[in-house]
PDB file of C-alpha atoms in Angstrom:
ATOM      1  CA  GLU A   1     -26.746   2.767  17.922  1.00  0.00           C
ATOM      2  CA  ALA A   2     -24.446   4.153  15.280  1.00  0.00           C
ATOM      3  CA  GLY A   3     -21.030   2.559  14.979  1.00  0.00           C
ATOM      4  CA  VAL A   4     -17.743   4.137  14.338  1.00  0.00           C
ATOM      5  CA  THR A   5     -17.958   6.159  11.238  1.00  0.00           C
ATOM      6  CA  GLN A   6     -14.999   7.251   9.114  1.00  0.00           C
ATOM      7  CA  SER A   7     -14.599   9.612   6.223  1.00  0.00           C
ATOM      8  CA  PRO A   8     -13.766   9.714   3.411  1.00  0.00           C
ATOM      9  CA  THR A   9     -13.985   5.975   2.279  1.00  0.00           C
ATOM     10  CA  HIS A  10     -11.319   6.478  -0.345  1.00  0.00           C
ATOM     11  CA  LEU A  11      -8.699   9.167  -0.687  1.00  0.00           C
ATOM     12  CA  ILE A  12      -6.240   9.462  -3.528  1.00  0.00           C
ATOM     13  CA  LYS A  13      -3.221  11.659  -3.122  1.00  0.00           C
ATOM     14  CA  THR A  14       0.200  12.181  -4.770  1.00  0.00           C
ATOM     15  CA  ARG A  15       3.626  12.034  -3.081  1.00  0.00           C
ATOM     16  CA  GLY A  16       4.371  15.087  -0.910  1.00  0.00           C
ATOM     17  CA  GLN A  17       0.693  16.007  -0.346  1.00  0.00           C
ATOM     18  CA  GLN A  18      -1.114  16.083   2.957  1.00  0.00           C
ATOM     19  CA  ALA A  19      -4.008  13.795   3.884  1.00  0.00           C
ATOM     20  CA  THR A  20      -6.731  14.301   6.528  1.00  0.00           C
ATOM     21  CA  LEU A  21      -8.818  11.369   7.698  1.00  0.00           C
ATOM     22  CA  ARG A  22     -11.816  11.784  10.006  1.00  0.00           C
ATOM     23  CA  CYS A  23     -13.351   9.503  12.619  1.00  0.00           C
ATOM     24  CA  SER A  24     -16.452   9.731  14.899  1.00  0.00           C
ATOM     25  CA  PRO A  25     -16.569   7.274  17.768  1.00  0.00           C
ATOM     26  CA  ILE A  26     -19.542   5.404  19.058  1.00  0.00           C
ATOM     27  CA  SER A  27     -21.714   7.682  21.289  1.00  0.00           C
ATOM     28  CA  GLY A  28     -20.449   7.531  24.834  1.00  0.00           C
ATOM     29  CA  HIS A  29     -16.899   6.393  23.880  1.00  0.00           C
ATOM     30  CA  THR A  30     -14.091   8.742  24.784  1.00  0.00           C
ATOM     31  CA  SER A  31     -11.154   6.910  23.501  1.00  0.00           C
ATOM     32  CA  VAL A  32     -10.192   6.960  19.829  1.00  0.00           C
ATOM     33  CA  TYR A  33      -7.450   4.774  18.220  1.00  0.00           C
ATOM     34  CA  TRP A  34      -5.868   4.811  14.796  1.00  0.00           C
ATOM     35  CA  TYR A  35      -4.296   1.786  13.120  1.00  0.00           C
ATOM     36  CA  GLN A  36      -2.589   1.357   9.715  1.00  0.00           C
ATOM     37  CA  GLN A  37      -3.263  -1.865   7.775  1.00  0.00           C
ATOM     38  CA  ALA A  38      -0.681  -1.895   4.973  1.00  0.00           C
ATOM     39  CA  LEU A  39      -0.250  -4.773   2.541  1.00  0.00           C
ATOM     40  CA  GLY A  40       2.257  -7.278   4.008  1.00  0.00           C
ATOM     41  CA  LEU A  41       2.669  -5.282   7.232  1.00  0.00           C
ATOM     42  CA  GLY A  42      -0.500  -6.222   9.072  1.00  0.00           C
ATOM     43  CA  LEU A  43      -2.338  -4.030  11.527  1.00  0.00           C
ATOM     44  CA  GLN A  44      -0.120  -1.534  13.233  1.00  0.00           C
ATOM     45  CA  PHE A  45      -1.018   0.716  16.045  1.00  0.00           C
ATOM     46  CA  LEU A  46      -0.614   4.437  15.267  1.00  0.00           C
ATOM     47  CA  LEU A  47      -2.136   6.714  17.901  1.00  0.00           C
ATOM     48  CA  TRP A  48      -4.454   6.698  20.852  1.00  0.00           C
ATOM     49  CA  TYR A  49      -6.482   9.809  22.000  1.00  0.00           C
ATOM     50  CA  ASP A  50      -8.512  10.153  25.104  1.00  0.00           C
ATOM     51  CA  GLU A  51     -10.259  13.305  26.495  1.00  0.00           C
ATOM     52  CA  GLY A  52      -8.465  15.401  23.766  1.00  0.00           C
ATOM     53  CA  GLU A  53      -4.936  14.222  24.749  1.00  0.00           C
ATOM     54  CA  GLU A  54      -2.485  11.938  22.922  1.00  0.00           C
ATOM     55  CA  ARG A  55      -2.044   8.963  25.320  1.00  0.00           C
ATOM     56  CA  ASN A  56       0.131   6.607  23.247  1.00  0.00           C
ATOM     57  CA  ARG A  57       1.919   6.553  20.013  1.00  0.00           C
ATOM     58  CA  GLY A  58       3.109   3.677  17.865  1.00  0.00           C
ATOM     59  CA  ASN A  59       6.445   3.534  15.995  1.00  0.00           C
ATOM     60  CA  PHE A  60       5.555   5.993  13.246  1.00  0.00           C
ATOM     61  CA  PRO A  61       7.442   9.223  12.046  1.00  0.00           C
ATOM     62  CA  PRO A  62       6.153  12.673  13.314  1.00  0.00           C
ATOM     63  CA  ARG A  63       4.487  13.356  10.004  1.00  0.00           C
ATOM     64  CA  PHE A  64       1.740  11.126  11.329  1.00  0.00           C
ATOM     65  CA  SER A  65      -0.259  13.269  13.782  1.00  0.00           C
ATOM     66  CA  GLY A  66      -3.702  13.824  14.897  1.00  0.00           C
ATOM     67  CA  ARG A  67      -6.042  15.376  17.312  1.00  0.00           C
ATOM     68  CA  GLN A  68      -9.279  14.795  19.153  1.00  0.00           C
ATOM     69  CA  PHE A  69     -12.057  17.311  19.428  1.00  0.00           C
ATOM     70  CA  PRO A  70     -14.289  18.164  22.412  1.00  0.00           C
ATOM     71  CA  ASN A  71     -16.945  16.019  20.800  1.00  0.00           C
ATOM     72  CA  TYR A  72     -14.476  13.066  20.904  1.00  0.00           C
ATOM     73  CA  SER A  73     -14.295  12.873  17.079  1.00  0.00           C
ATOM     74  CA  SER A  74     -10.748  12.689  15.693  1.00  0.00           C
ATOM     75  CA  GLU A  75      -8.599  13.507  12.801  1.00  0.00           C
ATOM     76  CA  LEU A  76      -5.456  11.791  11.525  1.00  0.00           C
ATOM     77  CA  ASN A  77      -3.129  13.960   9.471  1.00  0.00           C
ATOM     78  CA  VAL A  78      -0.317  12.560   7.325  1.00  0.00           C
ATOM     79  CA  ASN A  79       2.032  15.093   5.925  1.00  0.00           C
ATOM     80  CA  ALA A  80       4.571  14.698   3.162  1.00  0.00           C
ATOM     81  CA  LEU A  81       2.920  11.627   1.854  1.00  0.00           C
ATOM     82  CA  GLU A  82       5.177   8.857   0.692  1.00  0.00           C
ATOM     83  CA  LEU A  83       4.275   5.832  -1.513  1.00  0.00           C
ATOM     84  CA  GLU A  84       4.416   3.424   1.337  1.00  0.00           C
ATOM     85  CA  ASP A  85       1.685   5.325   3.191  1.00  0.00           C
ATOM     86  CA  SER A  86      -0.760   3.620   0.938  1.00  0.00           C
ATOM     87  CA  ALA A  87      -2.874   1.563   3.233  1.00  0.00           C
ATOM     88  CA  LEU A  88      -6.315   1.115   4.845  1.00  0.00           C
ATOM     89  CA  TYR A  89      -6.477   3.424   7.988  1.00  0.00           C
ATOM     90  CA  LEU A  90      -8.792   2.059  10.673  1.00  0.00           C
ATOM     91  CA  CYS A  91     -10.275   4.044  13.460  1.00  0.00           C
ATOM     92  CA  ALA A  92     -11.551   2.392  16.603  1.00  0.00           C
ATOM     93  CA  SER A  93     -13.271   3.696  19.739  1.00  0.00           C
ATOM     94  CA  SER A  94     -13.637   2.366  23.205  1.00  0.00           C
ATOM     95  CA  TYR A  95     -15.372   3.253  26.512  1.00  0.00           C
ATOM     96  CA  GLY A  96     -12.783   4.663  28.904  1.00  0.00           C
ATOM     97  CA  THR A  97      -9.109   4.045  29.031  1.00  0.00           C
ATOM     98  CA  LEU A  98      -8.728   0.633  30.483  1.00  0.00           C
ATOM     99  CA  SER A  99      -6.698  -1.910  28.448  1.00  0.00           C
ATOM    100  CA  ASN A 100      -9.515  -4.443  28.766  1.00  0.00           C
ATOM    101  CA  GLN A 101     -12.087  -2.520  26.883  1.00  0.00           C
ATOM    102  CA  PRO A 102     -12.941  -3.877  23.486  1.00  0.00           C
ATOM    103  CA  GLN A 103     -12.122  -1.557  20.683  1.00  0.00           C
ATOM    104  CA  HIS A 104     -14.833  -1.197  18.079  1.00  0.00           C
ATOM    105  CA  PHE A 105     -13.748  -0.316  14.509  1.00  0.00           C
ATOM    106  CA  GLY A 106     -15.043   1.562  11.571  1.00  0.00           C
ATOM    107  CA  ASP A 107     -14.944   0.614   7.998  1.00  0.00           C
ATOM    108  CA  GLY A 108     -11.706   2.424   7.405  1.00  0.00           C
ATOM    109  CA  THR A 109     -10.328   4.998   4.867  1.00  0.00           C
ATOM    110  CA  ARG A 110      -8.337   3.519   1.974  1.00  0.00           C
ATOM    111  CA  LEU A 111      -5.452   5.963   1.211  1.00  0.00           C
ATOM    112  CA  SER A 112      -3.822   5.609  -2.088  1.00  0.00           C
ATOM    113  CA  ILE A 113      -0.648   7.438  -2.954  1.00  0.00           C
ATOM    114  CA  LEU A 114       0.185   7.931  -6.668  1.00  0.00           C
TER     115      LEU A 114
ATOM    116  CA  ALA B   1       8.706  -7.935  23.912  1.00  0.00           C
ATOM    117  CA  GLN B   2       5.143  -8.367  23.112  1.00  0.00           C
ATOM    118  CA  LYS B   3       4.115 -10.362  20.046  1.00  0.00           C
ATOM    119  CA  VAL B   4       1.146 -12.212  18.568  1.00  0.00           C
ATOM    120  CA  THR B   5       1.711 -15.049  16.111  1.00  0.00           C
ATOM    121  CA  GLN B   6      -0.828 -16.588  13.904  1.00  0.00           C
ATOM    122  CA  ALA B   7       1.177 -19.241  12.076  1.00  0.00           C
ATOM    123  CA  GLN B   8      -1.674 -20.182   9.692  1.00  0.00           C
ATOM    124  CA  THR B   9      -1.830 -17.674   6.890  1.00  0.00           C
ATOM    125  CA  GLU B  10      -4.638 -19.310   4.998  1.00  0.00           C
ATOM    126  CA  ILE B  11      -7.004 -22.101   5.757  1.00  0.00           C
ATOM    127  CA  SER B  12      -9.528 -23.622   3.352  1.00  0.00           C
ATOM    128  CA  VAL B  13     -12.363 -25.819   4.491  1.00  0.00           C
ATOM    129  CA  VAL B  14     -15.618 -27.185   3.132  1.00  0.00           C
ATOM    130  CA  GLU B  15     -18.832 -26.085   4.680  1.00  0.00           C
ATOM    131  CA  LYS B  16     -19.843 -27.955   7.915  1.00  0.00           C
ATOM    132  CA  GLU B  17     -16.186 -28.835   8.713  1.00  0.00           C
ATOM    133  CA  ASP B  18     -14.770 -27.711  12.133  1.00  0.00           C
ATOM    134  CA  VAL B  19     -11.801 -25.459  11.988  1.00  0.00           C
ATOM    135  CA  THR B  20      -9.373 -24.169  14.570  1.00  0.00           C
ATOM    136  CA  LEU B  21      -7.407 -20.939  14.217  1.00  0.00           C
ATOM    137  CA  ASP B  22      -4.173 -20.920  16.317  1.00  0.00           C
ATOM    138  CA  CYS B  23      -2.877 -17.890  18.143  1.00  0.00           C
ATOM    139  CA  VAL B  24       0.371 -17.798  20.255  1.00  0.00           C
ATOM    140  CA  TYR B  25       1.283 -14.650  22.232  1.00  0.00           C
ATOM    141  CA  GLU B  26       4.327 -13.328  24.063  1.00  0.00           C
ATOM    142  CA  THR B  27       4.178 -10.812  26.863  1.00  0.00           C
ATOM    143  CA  ARG B  28       6.138 -10.049  30.055  1.00  0.00           C
ATOM    144  CA  ASP B  29       3.055  -8.606  31.799  1.00  0.00           C
ATOM    145  CA  THR B  30       1.166 -10.539  34.326  1.00  0.00           C
ATOM    146  CA  THR B  31      -2.079  -8.691  33.481  1.00  0.00           C
ATOM    147  CA  TYR B  32      -3.032  -8.707  29.747  1.00  0.00           C
ATOM    148  CA  TYR B  33      -5.999  -9.115  27.628  1.00  0.00           C
ATOM    149  CA  LEU B  34      -6.602 -11.192  24.491  1.00  0.00           C
ATOM    150  CA  PHE B  35      -9.000 -10.520  21.693  1.00  0.00           C
ATOM    151  CA  TRP B  36     -10.207 -12.011  18.440  1.00  0.00           C
ATOM    152  CA  TYR B  37     -11.604  -9.938  15.623  1.00  0.00           C
ATOM    153  CA  LYS B  38     -13.176 -10.932  12.322  1.00  0.00           C
ATOM    154  CA  GLN B  39     -12.531  -8.836   9.114  1.00  0.00           C
ATOM    155  CA  PRO B  40     -14.998  -9.648   6.348  1.00  0.00           C
ATOM    156  CA  PRO B  41     -14.243  -8.371   2.839  1.00  0.00           C
ATOM    157  CA  SER B  42     -15.944  -5.012   3.679  1.00  0.00           C
ATOM    158  CA  GLY B  43     -12.912  -4.227   5.839  1.00  0.00           C
ATOM    159  CA  GLU B  44     -14.531  -3.482   9.138  1.00  0.00           C
ATOM    160  CA  LEU B  45     -12.902  -5.248  12.177  1.00  0.00           C
ATOM    161  CA  VAL B  46     -15.713  -6.980  14.155  1.00  0.00           C
ATOM    162  CA  PHE B  47     -15.006  -7.674  17.882  1.00  0.00           C
ATOM    163  CA  LEU B  48     -15.699 -11.374  18.732  1.00  0.00           C
ATOM    164  CA  ILE B  49     -14.317 -11.995  22.312  1.00  0.00           C
ATOM    165  CA  ARG B  50     -12.142 -10.737  25.060  1.00  0.00           C
ATOM    166  CA  ARG B  51     -10.331 -12.837  27.638  1.00  0.00           C
ATOM    167  CA  ASN B  52      -8.396 -11.678  30.706  1.00  0.00           C
ATOM    168  CA  SER B  53      -5.076 -13.132  31.604  1.00  0.00           C
ATOM    169  CA  PHE B  54      -6.424 -14.311  34.983  1.00  0.00           C
ATOM    170  CA  ASP B  55      -9.449 -16.126  33.613  1.00  0.00           C
ATOM    171  CA  GLU B  56      -8.570 -19.298  31.811  1.00  0.00           C
ATOM    172  CA  GLN B  57     -12.175 -20.549  31.468  1.00  0.00           C
ATOM    173  CA  ASN B  58     -12.893 -21.506  27.941  1.00  0.00           C
ATOM    174  CA  GLU B  59     -15.821 -19.982  26.344  1.00  0.00           C
ATOM    175  CA  ILE B  60     -18.553 -21.035  23.899  1.00  0.00           C
ATOM    176  CA  SER B  61     -20.779 -18.844  21.902  1.00  0.00           C
ATOM    177  CA  GLY B  62     -23.015 -20.738  19.445  1.00  0.00           C
ATOM    178  CA  ARG B  63     -20.715 -22.290  16.825  1.00  0.00           C
ATOM    179  CA  TYR B  64     -17.683 -20.338  18.254  1.00  0.00           C
ATOM    180  CA  SER B  65     -15.447 -21.545  21.063  1.00  0.00           C
ATOM    181  CA  TRP B  66     -12.234 -20.248  22.468  1.00  0.00           C
ATOM    182  CA  ASN B  67      -9.497 -22.212  24.320  1.00  0.00           C
ATOM    183  CA  PHE B  68      -7.148 -20.077  26.507  1.00  0.00           C
ATOM    184  CA  GLN B  69      -4.090 -21.898  27.841  1.00  0.00           C
ATOM    185  CA  LYS B  70      -1.531 -19.748  29.831  1.00  0.00           C
ATOM    186  CA  SER B  71       0.872 -22.643  30.023  1.00  0.00           C
ATOM    187  CA  THR B  72       1.344 -22.654  26.314  1.00  0.00           C
ATOM    188  CA  SER B  73       0.615 -18.942  25.720  1.00  0.00           C
ATOM    189  CA  SER B  74      -2.173 -19.840  23.399  1.00  0.00           C
ATOM    190  CA  PHE B  75      -5.598 -18.575  22.707  1.00  0.00           C
ATOM    191  CA  ASN B  76      -7.078 -20.668  19.964  1.00  0.00           C
ATOM    192  CA  PHE B  77     -10.455 -20.185  18.279  1.00  0.00           C
ATOM    193  CA  THR B  78     -12.594 -23.025  16.937  1.00  0.00           C
ATOM    194  CA  ILE B  79     -15.535 -22.679  14.530  1.00  0.00           C
ATOM    195  CA  THR B  80     -17.790 -25.698  14.570  1.00  0.00           C
ATOM    196  CA  ALA B  81     -19.913 -26.673  11.540  1.00  0.00           C
ATOM    197  CA  SER B  82     -18.384 -23.802   9.405  1.00  0.00           C
ATOM    198  CA  GLN B  83     -20.540 -21.787   7.097  1.00  0.00           C
ATOM    199  CA  VAL B  84     -19.693 -19.816   3.912  1.00  0.00           C
ATOM    200  CA  VAL B  85     -20.449 -16.663   5.989  1.00  0.00           C
ATOM    201  CA  ASP B  86     -17.556 -17.413   8.179  1.00  0.00           C
ATOM    202  CA  SER B  87     -15.271 -16.663   5.398  1.00  0.00           C
ATOM    203  CA  ALA B  88     -13.101 -13.749   6.477  1.00  0.00           C
ATOM    204  CA  VAL B  89      -9.739 -12.808   7.912  1.00  0.00           C
ATOM    205  CA  TYR B  90      -9.401 -13.519  11.675  1.00  0.00           C
ATOM    206  CA  PHE B  91      -7.076 -11.579  13.881  1.00  0.00           C
ATOM    207  CA  CYS B  92      -5.947 -12.397  17.379  1.00  0.00           C
ATOM    208  CA  ALA B  93      -4.786  -9.326  19.435  1.00  0.00           C
ATOM    209  CA  LEU B  94      -3.048  -8.695  22.725  1.00  0.00           C
ATOM    210  CA  SER B  95      -3.455  -5.658  25.032  1.00  0.00           C
ATOM    211  CA  GLU B  96      -1.104  -5.171  27.964  1.00  0.00           C
ATOM    212  CA  ASP B  97      -2.189  -3.492  31.103  1.00  0.00           C
ATOM    213  CA  ASN B  98       0.758  -0.959  31.045  1.00  0.00           C
ATOM    214  CA  GLN B  99       0.267  -0.022  27.335  1.00  0.00           C
ATOM    215  CA  GLY B 100      -3.053   1.800  27.645  1.00  0.00           C
ATOM    216  CA  GLY B 101      -5.228   0.484  24.944  1.00  0.00           C
ATOM    217  CA  LYS B 102      -2.584  -0.358  22.325  1.00  0.00           C
ATOM    218  CA  LEU B 103      -3.625  -3.556  20.478  1.00  0.00           C
ATOM    219  CA  ILE B 104      -0.866  -5.685  19.075  1.00  0.00           C
ATOM    220  CA  PHE B 105      -2.327  -7.865  16.257  1.00  0.00           C
ATOM    221  CA  GLY B 106      -1.204 -11.041  14.769  1.00  0.00           C
ATOM    222  CA  GLN B 107      -0.777 -11.240  10.952  1.00  0.00           C
ATOM    223  CA  GLY B 108      -4.289 -12.679  10.564  1.00  0.00           C
ATOM    224  CA  THR B 109      -5.607 -16.015   9.250  1.00  0.00           C
ATOM    225  CA  GLU B 110      -7.666 -15.918   6.098  1.00  0.00           C
ATOM    226  CA  LEU B 111     -10.415 -18.486   6.349  1.00  0.00           C
ATOM    227  CA  SER B 112     -12.175 -19.679   3.197  1.00  0.00           C
ATOM    228  CA  VAL B 113     -15.290 -21.770   3.603  1.00  0.00           C
ATOM    229  CA  LYS B 114     -16.404 -23.428   0.357  1.00  0.00           C
ATOM    230  CA  PRO B 115     -19.876 -24.656  -0.189  1.00  0.00           C
TER     231      PRO B 115
END
């Protein structure tokens, strides 16, 4: 069974540009989560999507947004990139919406802002 | 407020030593879930275990064991007879029943097992 896949592996942008990160969940999983792992800040919850709807959002500005497609894959968009957006962005998926469901993570997209 | 604390930033042991990774959590919910994840240098977070707040049974899986104590709000992880392949960053995480899937992570403990 294929795990969570993320693309691209690395992404280099400059300040002010926009970035799009992609995630395909494990087959059968309907929930997709996004986390940011920035140096010194640890892993922080960004967004949760289930059945195409945004279900929960972390403490991030509106320039972080995303969507979930009918096939449950997801995109994370970051507009007006700032230097502090440099981080590893991890996508996870789970079966259903219950809080007790383990989330399974992809390898991440490393976003570097120059 | 919900919070997870992993006070040990780095631990270094020699192969075959036992090592315990500490995790202390804070939550106001009566129903919550605790998780441990392993992050090897490749970056992918690997799920290790989940524990429900109403189940304080300790668990053993091979060389891994977990001790959950509600009285001290702790969920510690012990690796017995550590191996070089255990070297990674380990994260403890909390999920509350009313927060719908949001995982709150500790800062992580970097374990280095030397041969």
